[in-house]
Tab-separated table of C-alpha atoms and ligand atoms in Angstrom:
chain	number	residue	atom	x	y	z
A	13	MET	CA	59.758	18.713	-21.760
A	14	PHE	CA	57.600	15.239	-21.649
A	15	LYS	CA	54.647	15.626	-19.793
A	16	PRO	CA	52.970	12.208	-19.202
A	17	ALA	CA	49.080	12.340	-19.925
A	18	GLU	CA	46.801	13.250	-16.950
A	19	ARG	CA	45.414	9.768	-16.817
A	20	LEU	CA	48.790	8.182	-16.726
A	21	ALA	CA	50.128	10.825	-14.134
A	22	THR	CA	47.446	9.937	-11.985
A	23	LEU	CA	48.087	6.428	-12.001
A	24	PRO	CA	49.812	5.345	-8.802
A	25	THR	CA	53.223	3.782	-9.118
A	26	PRO	CA	52.573	0.509	-7.628
A	27	ALA	CA	55.358	-0.369	-4.712
A	28	THR	CA	56.365	-3.904	-6.574
A	29	ILE	CA	58.212	-1.692	-9.147
A	30	ALA	CA	60.359	-0.241	-6.594
A	31	MET	CA	60.722	-3.093	-4.842
A	32	ALA	CA	61.581	-5.485	-7.873
A	33	ALA	CA	64.053	-2.522	-8.944
A	34	ARG	CA	66.131	-3.075	-5.300
A	35	ALA	CA	65.891	-6.638	-5.393
A	36	ARG	CA	67.549	-6.687	-9.094
A	37	GLU	CA	70.225	-4.246	-7.552
A	38	LEU	CA	70.903	-6.708	-4.520
A	39	LYS	CA	71.080	-9.372	-6.984
A	40	ALA	CA	73.970	-7.466	-9.458
A	41	GLN	CA	75.546	-7.183	-6.163
A	42	GLY	CA	76.068	-10.639	-5.159
A	43	LYS	CA	73.596	-11.002	-2.749
A	44	PRO	CA	71.286	-14.452	-2.462
A	45	VAL	CA	67.943	-13.044	-3.233
A	46	ILE	CA	65.378	-15.397	-3.283
A	47	SER	CA	62.252	-14.009	-5.224
A	48	LEU	CA	58.652	-15.093	-4.710
A	49	ALA	CA	57.307	-12.107	-6.010
A	50	LEU	CA	56.692	-12.799	-9.615
A	51	GLY	CA	53.624	-14.892	-10.717
A	52	GLN	CA	55.075	-16.962	-13.039
A	53	PRO	CA	55.502	-20.829	-12.855
A	54	ASP	CA	58.542	-22.291	-12.647
A	55	PHE	CA	57.898	-25.128	-15.329
A	56	PRO	CA	59.116	-24.918	-18.951
A	57	SER	CA	56.286	-24.670	-21.464
A	58	PRO	CA	55.011	-28.142	-22.590
A	59	ASN	CA	56.755	-29.663	-25.344
A	60	ALA	CA	53.600	-29.719	-27.732
A	61	ALA	CA	53.779	-25.840	-27.423
A	62	LEU	CA	57.145	-25.717	-28.985
A	63	GLU	CA	55.936	-27.904	-31.222
A	64	GLY	CA	52.608	-26.267	-32.057
A	65	ALA	CA	54.877	-23.096	-32.773
A	66	VAL	CA	57.650	-24.477	-34.946
A	67	ALA	CA	54.822	-26.136	-37.015
A	68	GLU	CA	52.665	-23.227	-37.696
A	69	VAL	CA	56.330	-21.148	-39.427
A	70	ARG	CA	57.022	-24.405	-41.136
A	71	ALA	CA	53.706	-24.172	-42.537
A	72	GLY	CA	54.512	-20.911	-43.701
A	73	HIS	CA	52.044	-18.806	-41.400
A	74	THR	CA	54.104	-15.867	-40.948
A	75	GLY	CA	51.800	-13.112	-42.025
A	76	TYR	CA	48.999	-10.594	-40.899
A	77	PRO	CA	46.881	-13.427	-38.517
A	78	PRO	CA	42.959	-12.322	-37.806
A	79	ILE	CA	42.188	-9.811	-35.185
A	80	PRO	CA	40.259	-12.424	-32.971
A	81	GLY	CA	42.398	-15.472	-33.328
A	82	GLN	CA	43.356	-18.226	-36.065
A	83	LYS	CA	41.312	-20.412	-36.696
A	84	PRO	CA	42.291	-23.432	-35.053
A	85	LEU	CA	43.191	-21.845	-32.079
A	86	LEU	CA	39.272	-20.711	-31.774
A	87	GLU	CA	38.517	-24.120	-32.014
A	88	ALA	CA	40.760	-25.710	-29.152
A	89	ILE	CA	39.646	-22.561	-26.983
A	90	ALA	CA	35.823	-23.534	-27.939
A	91	ALA	CA	36.550	-27.349	-27.071
A	92	LYS	CA	38.202	-26.584	-23.679
A	93	PHE	CA	34.973	-24.321	-22.429
A	94	LYS	CA	33.777	-27.521	-23.038
A	95	ARG	CA	35.707	-29.785	-21.814
A	96	ASP	CA	36.775	-28.071	-18.694
A	97	ASN	CA	33.542	-25.979	-17.870
A	98	GLY	CA	30.615	-27.945	-19.530
A	99	LEU	CA	29.983	-24.286	-21.748
A	100	ASP	CA	28.962	-24.713	-25.410
A	101	VAL	CA	30.670	-21.269	-27.204
A	102	SER	CA	30.386	-20.146	-30.588
A	103	LEU	CA	33.747	-19.094	-31.856
A	104	GLU	CA	32.356	-15.158	-32.755
A	105	GLN	CA	32.024	-15.383	-28.794
A	106	LEU	CA	35.415	-15.725	-28.338
A	107	MET	CA	38.797	-13.983	-29.151
A	108	VAL	CA	42.583	-14.478	-28.280
A	109	CYS	CA	44.493	-11.455	-26.792
A	110	ASN	CA	48.064	-10.608	-25.981
A	111	GLY	CA	47.903	-12.243	-22.499
A	112	GLY	CA	44.415	-12.173	-20.430
A	113	LYS	CA	45.855	-8.832	-19.373
A	114	GLN	CA	45.292	-7.611	-22.747
A	115	ALA	CA	41.431	-9.166	-22.697
A	116	ILE	CA	40.996	-7.021	-19.762
A	117	PHE	CA	42.547	-3.694	-21.188
A	118	ASN	CA	40.152	-4.256	-23.981
A	119	ALA	CA	37.249	-4.800	-22.101
A	120	PHE	CA	37.444	-2.013	-19.920
A	121	MET	CA	38.384	0.183	-23.030
A	122	ALA	CA	35.442	-0.853	-25.125
A	123	SER	CA	32.991	-0.383	-21.889
A	124	LEU	CA	33.860	2.160	-20.031
A	125	ASN	CA	32.403	6.174	-19.583
A	126	GLU	CA	34.109	8.268	-17.587
A	127	GLY	CA	32.817	8.358	-14.050
A	128	ASP	CA	31.297	4.025	-14.746
A	129	GLU	CA	32.196	2.252	-11.290
A	130	VAL	CA	33.753	-0.730	-11.317
A	131	VAL	CA	32.981	-3.352	-8.545
A	132	VAL	CA	36.317	-4.918	-7.065
A	133	PRO	CA	36.749	-7.171	-4.316
A	134	ALA	CA	39.336	-6.739	-2.591
A	135	PRO	CA	42.898	-8.678	-1.974
A	136	TYR	CA	42.759	-7.654	-6.101
A	137	TRP	CA	44.820	-8.957	-8.677
A	138	VAL	CA	46.659	-4.924	-9.195
A	139	SER	CA	46.025	-4.807	-12.652
A	140	TYR	CA	42.037	-4.026	-12.816
A	141	PRO	CA	41.871	-1.168	-10.819
A	142	LEU	CA	44.591	0.346	-12.403
A	143	ILE	CA	43.061	-0.912	-15.986
A	144	ALA	CA	39.531	0.809	-15.039
A	145	ARG	CA	41.153	4.045	-14.275
A	146	MET	CA	42.962	4.565	-17.405
A	147	PHE	CA	39.834	4.693	-19.360
A	148	GLY	CA	37.844	6.946	-16.700
A	149	GLY	CA	36.525	4.184	-14.098
A	150	VAL	CA	36.393	4.503	-10.883
A	151	PRO	CA	36.560	1.226	-8.682
A	152	VAL	CA	34.749	0.458	-6.226
A	153	GLU	CA	36.859	-1.875	-3.535
A	154	VAL	CA	35.104	-4.429	-1.730
A	155	PRO	CA	36.694	-5.852	1.213
A	156	CYS	CA	36.817	-9.553	1.950
A	157	ARG	CA	37.624	-10.839	5.172
A	158	GLU	CA	40.030	-12.960	6.459
A	159	GLU	CA	37.506	-15.051	8.426
A	160	ASP	CA	35.184	-15.517	5.226
A	161	GLY	CA	38.157	-17.150	3.374
A	162	PHE	CA	38.699	-14.036	1.849
A	163	ARG	CA	35.169	-14.294	-0.624
A	164	PRO	CA	33.193	-11.789	-1.078
A	165	GLN	CA	29.835	-12.098	0.367
A	166	ALA	CA	26.996	-11.507	-1.625
A	167	GLU	CA	25.256	-8.718	0.841
A	168	ALA	CA	28.477	-6.745	0.783
A	169	ILE	CA	28.651	-6.604	-3.021
A	170	ARG	CA	24.889	-5.596	-3.195
A	171	SER	CA	25.611	-2.843	-0.984
A	172	ALA	CA	28.578	-1.979	-3.173
A	173	ILE	CA	26.142	-1.519	-6.946
A	174	THR	CA	25.241	1.998	-7.829
A	175	PRO	CA	23.187	2.813	-10.961
A	176	ARG	CA	26.945	3.776	-12.114
A	177	THR	CA	28.111	0.351	-11.620
A	178	ARG	CA	29.140	-0.914	-15.320
A	179	TRP	CA	31.280	-4.250	-14.107
A	180	LEU	CA	31.440	-6.562	-11.078
A	181	VAL	CA	35.023	-8.444	-11.055
A	182	LEU	CA	35.430	-11.639	-9.983
A	183	ASN	CA	39.097	-13.527	-9.987
A	184	PHE	CA	38.584	-17.202	-8.491
A	185	PRO	CA	40.885	-19.112	-8.294
A	186	ASN	CA	42.364	-15.571	-6.383
A	187	ASN	CA	45.617	-13.885	-6.890
A	188	PRO	CA	46.736	-12.910	-4.173
A	189	THR	CA	44.783	-14.671	-1.306
A	190	GLY	CA	44.211	-18.488	-3.111
A	191	ALA	CA	40.408	-17.925	-2.394
A	192	ILE	CA	37.707	-20.296	-4.694
A	193	LEU	CA	34.344	-19.728	-5.021
A	194	GLU	CA	31.972	-22.383	-4.035
A	195	ARG	CA	28.376	-23.272	-5.737
A	196	ALA	CA	26.892	-21.404	-3.070
A	197	ASP	CA	29.411	-18.409	-2.871
A	198	LEU	CA	28.628	-18.500	-6.817
A	199	GLU	CA	24.724	-18.859	-5.931
A	200	ALA	CA	24.169	-15.814	-3.647
A	201	ILE	CA	26.314	-13.530	-5.899
A	202	ALA	CA	23.799	-14.722	-9.102
A	203	ALA	CA	21.153	-13.448	-7.169
A	204	VAL	CA	22.554	-9.996	-5.982
A	205	LEU	CA	23.042	-10.164	-9.974
A	206	ARG	CA	20.002	-10.757	-11.255
A	207	ASP	CA	18.415	-8.064	-9.047
A	208	ALA	CA	21.272	-5.151	-10.956
A	209	PRO	CA	20.309	-5.874	-14.838
A	210	HIS	CA	22.624	-3.140	-15.314
A	211	VAL	CA	25.983	-4.556	-14.512
A	212	MET	CA	28.629	-7.101	-16.620
A	213	VAL	CA	30.435	-9.498	-14.384
A	214	MET	CA	34.413	-10.113	-15.643
A	215	SER	CA	35.355	-13.511	-14.326
A	216	ASP	CA	38.858	-13.736	-14.314
A	217	GLU	CA	39.418	-17.585	-14.402
A	218	ILE	CA	43.288	-17.599	-15.354
A	219	TYR	CA	44.157	-19.773	-12.224
A	220	GLU	CA	40.909	-22.656	-12.750
A	221	HIS	CA	43.124	-25.398	-13.024
A	222	LEU	CA	45.298	-24.782	-10.144
A	223	THR	CA	42.597	-25.713	-7.155
A	224	PHE	CA	43.817	-27.973	-4.291
A	225	ASP	CA	42.300	-30.611	-1.561
A	226	GLY	CA	40.312	-32.688	-4.821
A	227	LYS	CA	38.297	-29.164	-4.856
A	228	ALA	CA	37.622	-28.197	-8.922
A	229	HIS	CA	36.771	-24.906	-9.846
A	230	LEU	CA	33.410	-23.631	-10.576
A	231	SER	CA	32.171	-21.046	-13.223
A	232	LEU	CA	29.676	-18.679	-12.523
A	233	LEU	CA	27.700	-19.605	-15.922
A	234	ASN	CA	27.913	-23.544	-14.362
A	235	VAL	CA	25.260	-22.119	-11.832
A	236	ALA	CA	23.860	-19.118	-13.762
A	237	PRO	CA	23.613	-20.083	-17.223
A	238	ASP	CA	20.681	-17.122	-17.521
A	239	LEU	CA	23.720	-14.407	-16.685
A	240	ALA	CA	25.501	-15.476	-19.925
A	241	GLU	CA	24.507	-12.255	-21.942
A	242	ARG	CA	26.485	-10.641	-19.319
A	243	VAL	CA	29.354	-12.224	-17.941
A	244	LEU	CA	33.174	-11.984	-19.744
A	245	ILE	CA	34.972	-15.106	-18.967
A	246	ILE	CA	38.814	-13.925	-19.127
A	247	ASN	CA	41.419	-16.698	-19.327
A	248	GLY	CA	44.738	-17.748	-20.840
A	249	MET	CA	47.609	-20.360	-21.149
A	250	SER	CA	50.278	-18.403	-18.797
A	251	LYS	CA	49.592	-19.836	-15.461
A	252	ALA	CA	48.465	-23.392	-15.919
A	253	TYR	CA	50.209	-24.308	-18.909
A	254	ALA	CA	53.680	-22.189	-17.611
A	255	MET	CA	53.377	-20.114	-20.833
A	256	THR	CA	53.668	-16.600	-19.274
A	257	GLY	CA	56.247	-15.539	-22.474
A	258	TRP	CA	54.051	-16.402	-25.104
A	259	ARG	CA	51.369	-14.010	-24.369
A	260	VAL	CA	48.277	-15.788	-25.199
A	261	GLY	CA	45.073	-15.035	-23.239
A	262	PHE	CA	42.037	-15.074	-24.103
A	263	ALA	CA	38.273	-13.440	-23.598
A	264	CYS	CA	34.644	-15.541	-23.982
A	265	GLY	CA	31.481	-13.473	-24.037
A	266	PRO	CA	28.531	-11.865	-25.774
A	267	VAL	CA	28.907	-11.262	-29.223
A	268	PRO	CA	28.606	-7.779	-29.034
A	269	LEU	CA	30.892	-7.481	-26.167
A	270	ILE	CA	33.301	-9.082	-27.768
A	271	LYS	CA	32.996	-7.776	-31.755
A	272	ALA	CA	33.708	-4.017	-29.668
A	273	MET	CA	36.926	-5.693	-28.040
A	274	ILE	CA	38.199	-6.845	-31.502
A	275	LYS	CA	37.864	-2.888	-32.592
A	276	VAL	CA	40.262	-2.091	-29.486
A	277	GLN	CA	42.654	-4.970	-30.556
A	278	GLY	CA	42.364	-4.109	-34.012
A	279	ASN	CA	43.699	-0.491	-33.295
A	280	ALA	CA	46.424	-1.512	-30.629
A	281	THR	CA	47.964	-4.842	-31.530
A	282	SER	CA	46.204	-6.267	-34.291
A	283	GLY	CA	45.988	-10.222	-33.886
A	284	ILE	CA	48.462	-12.238	-31.608
A	285	CYS	CA	51.732	-13.713	-32.965
A	286	THR	CA	51.310	-16.514	-35.574
A	287	LEU	CA	53.867	-18.606	-33.215
A	288	ALA	CA	52.067	-18.758	-30.266
A	289	GLN	CA	48.743	-19.098	-31.240
A	290	GLY	CA	50.295	-22.325	-32.991
A	291	GLY	CA	51.727	-22.987	-29.501
A	292	ALA	CA	48.810	-22.267	-27.869
A	293	ALA	CA	46.354	-24.571	-29.791
A	294	ALA	CA	48.783	-27.629	-29.836
A	295	ALA	CA	48.822	-26.882	-25.794
A	296	LEU	CA	45.169	-26.526	-25.667
A	297	ARG	CA	44.502	-29.814	-27.611
A	298	GLU	CA	46.924	-32.243	-25.830
A	299	ASP	CA	45.511	-34.289	-22.521
A	300	MET	CA	45.469	-32.666	-19.296
A	301	ALA	CA	48.483	-35.127	-17.787
A	302	GLY	CA	51.179	-32.213	-17.989
A	303	VAL	CA	48.903	-29.670	-16.529
A	304	GLN	CA	47.471	-32.237	-13.393
A	305	ALA	CA	51.352	-32.696	-12.592
A	306	MET	CA	52.239	-28.916	-12.406
A	307	ARG	CA	49.069	-28.555	-9.911
A	308	ALA	CA	49.872	-31.333	-8.160
A	309	THR	CA	53.283	-30.392	-7.413
A	310	TYR	CA	51.942	-26.709	-6.649
A	311	GLU	CA	49.575	-28.481	-3.948
A	312	ARG	CA	53.022	-30.582	-2.461
A	313	ARG	CA	54.452	-26.938	-2.071
A	314	ARG	CA	51.850	-25.326	-0.656
A	315	GLY	CA	51.680	-28.053	2.305
A	316	VAL	CA	56.063	-26.940	2.767
A	317	VAL	CA	55.203	-23.415	2.653
A	318	VAL	CA	52.028	-22.870	4.407
A	319	GLY	CA	53.108	-25.392	6.678
A	320	ALA	CA	56.201	-23.689	7.831
A	321	LEU	CA	54.504	-20.043	7.439
A	322	GLN	CA	52.061	-21.386	10.205
A	323	GLN	CA	54.541	-22.351	12.507
A	324	ILE	CA	56.463	-18.971	12.435
A	325	THR	CA	54.913	-16.508	15.604
A	326	GLY	CA	53.554	-13.779	14.533
A	327	LEU	CA	52.708	-14.387	11.417
A	328	SER	CA	48.838	-16.094	10.539
A	329	CYS	CA	48.190	-18.068	7.377
A	330	ALA	CA	44.853	-19.283	5.927
A	331	MET	CA	45.630	-22.371	3.515
A	332	PRO	CA	45.045	-20.930	-0.165
A	333	GLN	CA	42.892	-23.521	-2.011
A	334	GLY	CA	44.037	-22.379	-5.645
A	335	ALA	CA	46.370	-20.492	-7.459
A	336	PHE	CA	50.053	-20.574	-6.092
A	337	TYR	CA	50.203	-17.988	-3.414
A	338	ALA	CA	50.373	-17.983	0.233
A	339	TYR	CA	48.959	-14.756	2.004
A	340	PRO	CA	50.201	-14.632	5.726
A	341	GLY	CA	48.946	-11.349	8.002
A	342	LEU	CA	51.270	-9.381	9.790
A	343	SER	CA	49.630	-7.243	11.947
A	344	THR	CA	50.839	-8.399	15.390
A	345	LEU	CA	54.266	-7.328	13.919
A	346	MET	CA	53.270	-3.831	12.809
A	347	GLY	CA	55.017	-1.300	14.760
A	348	MET	CA	58.019	-3.502	15.522
A	349	TYR	CA	61.239	-3.203	14.425
A	350	SER	CA	63.632	-5.728	12.593
A	351	ALA	CA	66.671	-7.111	13.382
A	352	GLY	CA	68.363	-4.649	11.564
A	353	GLY	CA	66.564	-1.676	13.136
A	354	ARG	CA	63.578	-0.790	10.670
A	355	LEU	CA	60.408	0.482	11.724
A	356	LEU	CA	57.959	-2.173	10.300
A	357	LYS	CA	55.212	0.439	10.543
A	358	ASP	CA	52.891	-1.425	7.325
A	359	ASP	CA	53.584	-4.529	4.884
A	360	VAL	CA	55.232	-1.948	2.479
A	361	ALA	CA	57.873	-1.460	5.648
A	362	PHE	CA	58.274	-4.845	6.029
A	363	ALA	CA	58.506	-6.473	2.521
A	364	GLU	CA	61.519	-4.032	2.353
A	365	ALA	CA	62.919	-4.669	5.621
A	366	LEU	CA	62.661	-8.831	4.508
A	367	LEU	CA	64.796	-7.901	1.211
A	368	GLU	CA	67.007	-6.050	2.825
A	369	GLU	CA	68.053	-8.206	5.486
A	370	ALA	CA	66.689	-11.730	4.353
A	371	HIS	CA	67.217	-11.267	0.832
A	372	ILE	CA	63.608	-12.422	0.210
A	373	ALA	CA	61.414	-10.461	-2.438
A	374	THR	CA	57.787	-10.708	-1.730
A	375	VAL	CA	55.244	-8.399	-2.450
A	376	PRO	CA	53.220	-6.838	0.386
A	377	GLY	CA	49.332	-7.134	0.875
A	378	SER	CA	48.745	-3.220	0.312
A	379	ALA	CA	49.899	-3.597	-3.496
A	380	PHE	CA	46.409	-5.381	-3.552
A	381	GLY	CA	44.349	-3.302	-1.305
A	382	TYR	CA	44.340	-5.584	1.308
A	383	GLY	CA	46.998	-5.291	4.153
A	384	PRO	CA	49.247	-5.736	6.226
A	385	HIS	CA	49.550	-9.121	4.193
A	386	LEU	CA	52.909	-10.283	2.151
A	387	ARG	CA	51.963	-12.536	-0.842
A	388	LEU	CA	54.861	-15.110	-1.292
A	389	SER	CA	54.563	-17.594	-4.610
A	390	PHE	CA	55.258	-20.698	-4.122
A	391	ALA	CA	56.288	-21.488	-7.915
A	392	ALA	CA	59.641	-21.534	-7.012
A	393	ALA	CA	62.028	-24.771	-6.744
A	394	ASP	CA	61.218	-26.923	-3.499
A	395	ALA	CA	65.506	-25.528	-2.284
A	396	GLU	CA	64.772	-21.943	-2.674
A	397	LEU	CA	61.374	-22.138	-0.914
A	398	ALA	CA	62.563	-24.442	1.818
A	399	GLU	CA	65.413	-21.889	2.314
A	400	ALA	CA	62.963	-18.980	1.995
A	401	CYS	CA	61.087	-20.112	4.800
A	402	GLU	CA	64.020	-20.323	7.285
A	403	ARG	CA	65.264	-16.894	6.653
A	404	LEU	CA	62.031	-16.119	6.810
A	405	LYS	CA	61.929	-17.618	10.278
A	406	ASP	CA	64.852	-16.105	11.564
A	407	PHE	CA	63.695	-12.465	10.047
A	408	VAL	CA	60.336	-13.082	12.288
A	409	ALA	CA	62.277	-14.033	15.037
A	410	GLY	CA	64.650	-11.279	15.117
A	411	ILE	CA	61.841	-9.000	15.441
A	412	LYS	CA	61.725	-6.136	18.577
A	413	GLY	CA	59.024	-4.246	20.058
B	528	PLP	C1	44.269	-12.866	-11.192
B	528	PLP	C2	45.286	-12.311	-13.182
B	528	PLP	N1	44.386	-12.455	-14.377
B	528	PLP	C3	45.385	-12.293	-15.530
B	528	PLP	C4	46.555	-12.429	-15.585
B	528	PLP	C5	47.590	-12.061	-16.433
B	528	PLP	O1	48.118	-12.596	-17.164
B	528	PLP	P1	48.192	-13.019	-18.687
B	528	PLP	O2	48.638	-11.545	-19.091
B	528	PLP	O3	50.147	-13.290	-18.749
B	528	PLP	O4	47.646	-13.650	-19.320
B	528	PLP	C6	47.688	-12.448	-14.198
B	528	PLP	C7	48.795	-12.203	-14.292
B	528	PLP	O5	49.999	-12.237	-13.154
B	528	PLP	C8	46.700	-12.674	-13.091
B	528	PLP	O6	47.233	-13.082	-11.648
C-alpha cells in the first residue's frame, strides 16, 4: 500500500483543487460554467515567441541545454532587467527555470533547513507556504489590512522576524489582491531589512508589467541597491507575455544562491526545453507594444468588473492597482443562505454555492490565507466577464438571512 512521504502527507490539499474538479464535472454535464478561477491570460502567445521556437529547432538546437539557461536567453533576460528595472546584472546572477514556480522551489530547496521561518504577507499566492513546508520551512503569516490597500506594513514585518527567519517573501503587484508597493512602502521595508541582516528577500515580480492608473512597478532594488546580496527576484514569461504553457521563468540573485539553485535544478529537470527558451528570448527582445496592449485590455476590464462588483450590495471591492484579479470581500454575507438553501458559513461555502447555483468558478480568499474574500480573474473575454457579473449580482440578490 502506497504511503506518501510525511512532508507531503502534512501538506493540505487546497480547496481550489476540489472546486476545479467540480467545475469540470459541471461543464461535462453541459452546464454553462464560466471559469474566473485560473491565473491564466486569455491571449495567444506573441508571434515572436512562436517564430523564436521554430528557429530554435531549425537551427538544430535539440540537445540538452545548459542547466542555468541558454546564453541568448540569459542575455535577453539581462537586457530586460536593464530596460525594465534599470538594474545591471551579470549572466552569473541569472538562471532560467520551468516557470517562476520552479525558481521558487529551487530557492527554498537550496536554502531552507528544518524549522527555518519564511515570512509571508497574507493574502499570498498559495505556493509560497506550501513549497516552503516541503523543505521543512515554517511559514509565518503577516496579515495585511484591507484599509492599508493590502500592503504589508513594515512594522508588522519587523515583529514577525525572529532569529530563525530565513526569507521574507514580497509579491507585488500581488496575486490575489492586485496591490502594488510604492517607494515609501519599499523604503520602510528596506529599513527593517537593514536591521535584520540574516533575512533574504524573495521578490516575486511576475506581474511587473501589469500595473494600472499610470503607475509603474518599482523593484526593492531600485530603492535599496545596498540589499542586492540578499534579494532574489523571481519573474517569468507566463503572465505579461501570455506564455503560461511554455514554462519559462527566471531568477536573478546573488551568485552563491544562484549556484545552489542551479545544483537543485541540475538534479531535478536539468535545463529548460530549448524551443521554449528560443521563444522566450525572441519575445523578450521585441519592443513592449504587445505587452502594453494586453495591459491596456486588463485595465479596461478591471474598470468593468470592479465597477460592477462595487454596485452589488453586500460585496466590498477595492480597486486593484495591478495583476488581473478582483478580490471582493464577503464578510456581510457570511452566515446567510443562498437562494438554493446553502449555508454560506465561510468563503469556501460561498464559492461552492456560486459554482453550483450560478456556474461561476472562482477561488475563495481563504486559499490565499485571507478570507472571507473571493478571487475573480479578469483575464477572460469581455462577454464572459459581463455575463459573470450579471450572474453574481443575481446570486447575491438571492441571498437571505
Ligand atoms: C505570484 C505568482 N508567482 C509565480 C507564479 C508562477 O508562474 P509560472 O510558474 O507559470 O511562471 C504565479 C502563477 O500563478 C503567480 O501568480
